[in-house]
Coordinates of C-alpha atoms and ligand atoms in Angstrom, one line a residue:
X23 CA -0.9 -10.7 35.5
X24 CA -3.6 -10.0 37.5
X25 CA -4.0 -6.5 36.9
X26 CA -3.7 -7.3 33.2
X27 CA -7.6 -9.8 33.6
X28 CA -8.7 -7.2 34.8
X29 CA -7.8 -4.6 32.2
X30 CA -9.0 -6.8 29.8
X31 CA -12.4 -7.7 31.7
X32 CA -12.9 -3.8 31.8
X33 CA -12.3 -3.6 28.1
X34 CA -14.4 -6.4 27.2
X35 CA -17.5 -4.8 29.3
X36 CA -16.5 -1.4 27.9
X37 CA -16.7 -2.7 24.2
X38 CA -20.2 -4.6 25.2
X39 CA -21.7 -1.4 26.4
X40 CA -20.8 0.6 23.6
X41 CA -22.1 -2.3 21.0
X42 CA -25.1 -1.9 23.2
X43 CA -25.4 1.8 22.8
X44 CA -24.8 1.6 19.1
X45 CA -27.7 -0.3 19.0
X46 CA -26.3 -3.3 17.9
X47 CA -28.6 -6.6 18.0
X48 CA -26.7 -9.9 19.0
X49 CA -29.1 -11.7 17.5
X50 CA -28.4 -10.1 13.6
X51 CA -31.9 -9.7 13.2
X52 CA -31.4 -5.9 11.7
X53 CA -28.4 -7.2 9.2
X54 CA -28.7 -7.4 5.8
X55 CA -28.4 -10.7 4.1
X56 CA -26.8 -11.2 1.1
X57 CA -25.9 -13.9 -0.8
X58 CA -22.5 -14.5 -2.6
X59 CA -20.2 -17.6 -3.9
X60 CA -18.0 -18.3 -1.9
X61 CA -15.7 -20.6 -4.0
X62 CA -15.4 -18.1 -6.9
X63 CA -11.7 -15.9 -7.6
X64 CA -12.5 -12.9 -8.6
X65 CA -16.5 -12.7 -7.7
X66 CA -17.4 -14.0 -4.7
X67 CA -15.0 -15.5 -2.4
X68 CA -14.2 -16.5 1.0
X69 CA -11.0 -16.7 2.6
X70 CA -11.3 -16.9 6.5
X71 CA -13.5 -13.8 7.4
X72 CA -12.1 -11.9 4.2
X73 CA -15.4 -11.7 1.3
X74 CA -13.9 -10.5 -1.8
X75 CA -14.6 -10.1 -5.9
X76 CA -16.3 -7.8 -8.0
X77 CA -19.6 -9.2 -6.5
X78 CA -19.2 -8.5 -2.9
X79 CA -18.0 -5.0 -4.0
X80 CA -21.2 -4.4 -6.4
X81 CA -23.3 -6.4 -3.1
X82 CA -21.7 -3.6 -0.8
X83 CA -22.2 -0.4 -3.0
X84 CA -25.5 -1.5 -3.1
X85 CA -25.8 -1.8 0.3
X86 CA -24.7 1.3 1.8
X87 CA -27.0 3.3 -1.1
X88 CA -29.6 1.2 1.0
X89 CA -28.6 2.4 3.9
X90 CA -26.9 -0.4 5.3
X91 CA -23.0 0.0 6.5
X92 CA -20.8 -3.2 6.1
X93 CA -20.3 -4.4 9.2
X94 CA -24.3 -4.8 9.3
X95 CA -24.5 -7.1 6.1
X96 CA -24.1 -10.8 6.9
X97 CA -22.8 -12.7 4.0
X98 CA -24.6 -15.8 3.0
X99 CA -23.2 -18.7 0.8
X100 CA -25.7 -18.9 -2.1
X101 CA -25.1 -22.2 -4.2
X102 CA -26.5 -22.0 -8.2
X103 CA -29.2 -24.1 -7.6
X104 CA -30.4 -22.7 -4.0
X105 CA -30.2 -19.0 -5.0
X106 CA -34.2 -19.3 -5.9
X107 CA -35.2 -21.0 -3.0
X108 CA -33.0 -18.9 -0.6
X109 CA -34.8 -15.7 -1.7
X110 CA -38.0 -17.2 -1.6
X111 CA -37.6 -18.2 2.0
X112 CA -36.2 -14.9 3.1
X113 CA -33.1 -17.0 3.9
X114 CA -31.5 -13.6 2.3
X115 CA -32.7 -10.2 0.7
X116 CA -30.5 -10.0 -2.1
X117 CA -28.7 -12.3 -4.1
X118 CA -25.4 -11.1 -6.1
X119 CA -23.6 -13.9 -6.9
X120 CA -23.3 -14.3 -11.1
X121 CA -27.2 -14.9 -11.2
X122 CA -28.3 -14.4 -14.7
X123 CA -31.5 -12.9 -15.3
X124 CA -33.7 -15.6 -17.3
X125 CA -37.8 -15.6 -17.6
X126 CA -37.8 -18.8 -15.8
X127 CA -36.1 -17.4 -13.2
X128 CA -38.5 -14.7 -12.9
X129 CA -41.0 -16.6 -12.3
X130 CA -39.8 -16.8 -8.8
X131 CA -37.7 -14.1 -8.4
X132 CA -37.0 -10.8 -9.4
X133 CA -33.9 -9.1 -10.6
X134 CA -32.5 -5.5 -10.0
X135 CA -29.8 -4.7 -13.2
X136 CA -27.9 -5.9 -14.9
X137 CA -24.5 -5.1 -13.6
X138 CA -22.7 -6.5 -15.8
X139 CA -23.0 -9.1 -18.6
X140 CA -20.5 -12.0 -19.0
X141 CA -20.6 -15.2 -21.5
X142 CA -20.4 -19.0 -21.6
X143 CA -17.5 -20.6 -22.4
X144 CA -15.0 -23.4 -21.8
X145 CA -12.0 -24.2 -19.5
X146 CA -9.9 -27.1 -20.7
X147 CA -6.2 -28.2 -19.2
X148 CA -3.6 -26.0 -21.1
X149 CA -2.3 -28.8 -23.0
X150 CA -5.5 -30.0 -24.7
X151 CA -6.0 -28.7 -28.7
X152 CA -9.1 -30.9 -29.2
X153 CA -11.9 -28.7 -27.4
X154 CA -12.3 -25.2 -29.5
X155 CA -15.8 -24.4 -29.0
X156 CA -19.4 -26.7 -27.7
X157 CA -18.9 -28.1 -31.2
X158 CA -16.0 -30.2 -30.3
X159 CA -17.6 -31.1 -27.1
X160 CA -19.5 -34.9 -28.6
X161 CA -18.7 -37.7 -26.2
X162 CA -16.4 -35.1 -24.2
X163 CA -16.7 -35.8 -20.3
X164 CA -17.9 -32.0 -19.4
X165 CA -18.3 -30.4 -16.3
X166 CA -21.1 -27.5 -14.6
X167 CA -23.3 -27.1 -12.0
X168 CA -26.6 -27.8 -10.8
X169 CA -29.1 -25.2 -11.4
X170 CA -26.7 -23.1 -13.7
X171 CA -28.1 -21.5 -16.9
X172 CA -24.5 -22.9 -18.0
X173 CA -25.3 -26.8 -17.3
X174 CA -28.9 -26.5 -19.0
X175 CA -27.5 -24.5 -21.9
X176 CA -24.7 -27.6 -22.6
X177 CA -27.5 -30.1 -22.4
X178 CA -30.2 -28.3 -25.1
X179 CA -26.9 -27.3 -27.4
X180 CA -24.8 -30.7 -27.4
X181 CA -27.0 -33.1 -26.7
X182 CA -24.2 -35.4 -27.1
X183 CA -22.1 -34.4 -24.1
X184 CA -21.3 -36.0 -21.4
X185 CA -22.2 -33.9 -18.4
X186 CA -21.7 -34.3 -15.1
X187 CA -23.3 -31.4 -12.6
X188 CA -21.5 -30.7 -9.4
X189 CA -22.6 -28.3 -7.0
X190 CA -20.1 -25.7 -6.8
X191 CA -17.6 -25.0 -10.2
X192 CA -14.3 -25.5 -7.3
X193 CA -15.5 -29.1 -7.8
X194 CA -15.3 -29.1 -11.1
X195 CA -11.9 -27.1 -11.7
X196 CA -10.5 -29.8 -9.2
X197 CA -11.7 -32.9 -11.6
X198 CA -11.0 -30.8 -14.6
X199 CA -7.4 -30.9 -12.7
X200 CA -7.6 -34.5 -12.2
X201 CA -8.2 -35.9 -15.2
X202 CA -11.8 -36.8 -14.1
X203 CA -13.4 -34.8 -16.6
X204 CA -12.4 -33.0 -20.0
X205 CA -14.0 -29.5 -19.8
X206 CA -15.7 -26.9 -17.3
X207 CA -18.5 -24.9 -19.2
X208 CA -20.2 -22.0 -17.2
X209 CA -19.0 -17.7 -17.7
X210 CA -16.2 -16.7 -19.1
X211 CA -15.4 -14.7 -15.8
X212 CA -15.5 -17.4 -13.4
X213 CA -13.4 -19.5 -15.4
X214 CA -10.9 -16.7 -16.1
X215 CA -10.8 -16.4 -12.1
X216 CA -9.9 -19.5 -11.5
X217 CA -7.5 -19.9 -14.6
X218 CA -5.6 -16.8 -12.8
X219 CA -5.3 -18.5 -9.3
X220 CA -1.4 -19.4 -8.5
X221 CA -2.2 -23.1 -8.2
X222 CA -3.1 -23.7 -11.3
X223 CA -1.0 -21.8 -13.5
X224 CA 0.2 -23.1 -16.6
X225 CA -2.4 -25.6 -16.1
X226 CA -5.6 -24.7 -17.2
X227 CA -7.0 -22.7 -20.4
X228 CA -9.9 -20.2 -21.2
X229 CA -11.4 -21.5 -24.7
X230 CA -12.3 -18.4 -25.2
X231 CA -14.9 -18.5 -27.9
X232 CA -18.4 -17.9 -25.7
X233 CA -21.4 -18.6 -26.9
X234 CA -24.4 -17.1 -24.6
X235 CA -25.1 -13.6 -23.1
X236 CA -25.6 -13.5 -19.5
X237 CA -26.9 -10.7 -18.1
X238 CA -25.8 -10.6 -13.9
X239 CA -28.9 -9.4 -11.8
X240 CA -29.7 -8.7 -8.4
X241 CA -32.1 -11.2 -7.0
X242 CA -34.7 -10.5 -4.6
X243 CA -37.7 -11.5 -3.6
X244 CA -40.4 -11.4 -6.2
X245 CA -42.4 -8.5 -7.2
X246 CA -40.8 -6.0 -4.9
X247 CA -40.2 -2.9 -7.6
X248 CA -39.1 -0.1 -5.1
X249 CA -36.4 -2.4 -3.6
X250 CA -35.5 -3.4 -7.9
X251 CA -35.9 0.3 -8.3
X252 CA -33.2 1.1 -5.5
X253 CA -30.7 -1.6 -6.6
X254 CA -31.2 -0.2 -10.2
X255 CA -30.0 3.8 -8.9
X256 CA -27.4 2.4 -6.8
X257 CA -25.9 0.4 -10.0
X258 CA -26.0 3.7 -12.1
X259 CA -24.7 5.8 -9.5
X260 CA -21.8 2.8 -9.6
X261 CA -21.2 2.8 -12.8
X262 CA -21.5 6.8 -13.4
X263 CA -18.9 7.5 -10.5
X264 CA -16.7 5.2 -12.1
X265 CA -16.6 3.0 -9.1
X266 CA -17.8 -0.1 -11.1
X267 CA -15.0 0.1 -13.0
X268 CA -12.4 0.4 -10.0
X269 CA -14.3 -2.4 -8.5
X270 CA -13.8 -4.3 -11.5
X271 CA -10.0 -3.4 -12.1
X272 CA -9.2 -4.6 -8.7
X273 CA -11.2 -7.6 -9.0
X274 CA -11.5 -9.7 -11.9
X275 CA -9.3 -7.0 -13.4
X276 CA -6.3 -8.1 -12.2
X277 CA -7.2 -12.0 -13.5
X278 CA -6.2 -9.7 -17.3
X279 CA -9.9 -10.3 -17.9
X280 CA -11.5 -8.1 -20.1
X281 CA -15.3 -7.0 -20.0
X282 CA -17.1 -7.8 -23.2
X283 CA -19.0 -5.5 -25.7
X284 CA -22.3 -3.7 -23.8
X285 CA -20.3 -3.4 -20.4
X286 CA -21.2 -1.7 -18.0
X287 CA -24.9 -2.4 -19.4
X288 CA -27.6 -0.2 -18.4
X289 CA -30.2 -1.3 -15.6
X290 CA -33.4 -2.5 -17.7
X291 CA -36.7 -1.2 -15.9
X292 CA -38.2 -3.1 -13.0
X293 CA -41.5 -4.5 -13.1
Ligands
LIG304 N1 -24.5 -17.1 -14.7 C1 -24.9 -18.5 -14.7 C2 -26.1 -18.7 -13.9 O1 -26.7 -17.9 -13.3 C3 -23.8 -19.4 -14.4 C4 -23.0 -19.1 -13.2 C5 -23.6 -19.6 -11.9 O2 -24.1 -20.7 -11.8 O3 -23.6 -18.8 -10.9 O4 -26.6 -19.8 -13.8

């Protein structure tokens, strides 16, 4: 027993000296941060310590063309409507978490990409024939998130909807669930990732008739071009190897969803 403190004592100094000679900071300061969803099947999620989706794989491809190994990226939960402010804060470097691109956006940040390009649309409990499309959505109790392109989109388009904005779309599938509310609007691939989760199979339904283009950037801070420039390579390089697709395939792949017409799309220029 006593021998066996000691062994482990000996290990745990060992193991401190070598983080130590690797270099390694305890105080993260040389880590990477990136910020991901962390409620979303498929793109960004966490389970425990596990991060997994087709963002966290595009966030670490990208990383490592920087230069940055995965144990040295810290993850960082990035909510729809605190993915501006994080960047501008420095809070994190980069955001990948299904951040569309928009000019008012821009204004604040800027985006390496697209990655890949993805759709609005509607997720309604399995049994329910009445919503087709946002034109069935008048006096409909509607669901999305604060800060989404998806919420703001609802809102210009059916002014007659009822929307409630939540802060993550996990709250939303659970009043969609519930009975609380009638439909979920934000991309077709979140929605297909939660449709696919175990829990609520049989339950819940993809409309699928979307109705807006989004195009998934790469936020970082604003006006940095060779960092967009970078992030742009490292996406071609991803999608040339065929690594986006294997990404994709074990990712939101295996939720049967399908990419849409123009993926992969092609990095536009930074500025
Ligand atoms: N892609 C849309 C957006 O950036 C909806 C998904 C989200 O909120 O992350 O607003």
């Amino acid at each position: 027993m006593k021998f066996r403190r000691i062994g482990a004592a000996a290990a745990a100094a060992t193991l401190a000296l070598g983080l130590a000679a690797c270099g390694g900071s305890d105080d993260g300061g040389d880590k990477l941060k990136i910020g991901i969803k962390y409620d979303q099947p498929g793109l960004g999620l966490k389970e425990g310590n596990e991060y997994t989706g087709f963002d966290v794989k595009v966030a670490e491809y990208v990383a490592e063309k920087l230069g940055t190994s995965e144990d040295d990226i810290e993850w960082v939960q990035a909510p729809s409507a605190q993915r501006e402010t994080l960047l501008e804060t420095g809070q994190v470097d980069m955001i990948v978490a299904t951040y569309s691109i928009t000019d008012s956006r821009k204004e604040k940040v800027s985006f390496a990409g697209p990655y890949f390009i993805a759709g609005q649309d509607l997720l309604v409990r399995a049994d329910d024939d009445s919503i087709t499309g946002p034109d069935s959505l008048d006096g409909k109790r509607l669901c999305s998130v604060s800060g989404s392109t998806s919420a703001q989109t609802v809102q210009e388009e059916v002014p007659g909807v009822n929307l409630q904005e939540f802060g993550t779309y996990s709250e939303c599938v659970s009043a969609l669930q519930s009975g609380a509310v009638d439909a979920l609007t934000t991309d077709d691939t979140i929605l297909a990732g939660y449709a696919a989760q175990p829990q609520y199979e049989g339950q819940l339904k993809v409309v699928g008739n979307s109705f807006t283009e989004e195009l998934y950037g790469i936020g970082i801070q604003k006006g940095d071009v060779e960092k967009c420039e970078q992030i742009n390579e490292a996406i071609t390089e991803m999608i040339d190897s065929g690594d986006w697709q294997t990404a994709f395939d074990e990712t939101l792949g295996t939720a049967d969803f399908v990419p849409g017409p123009g993926n992969p799309p092609e990095p536009e220029p930074c500025s």
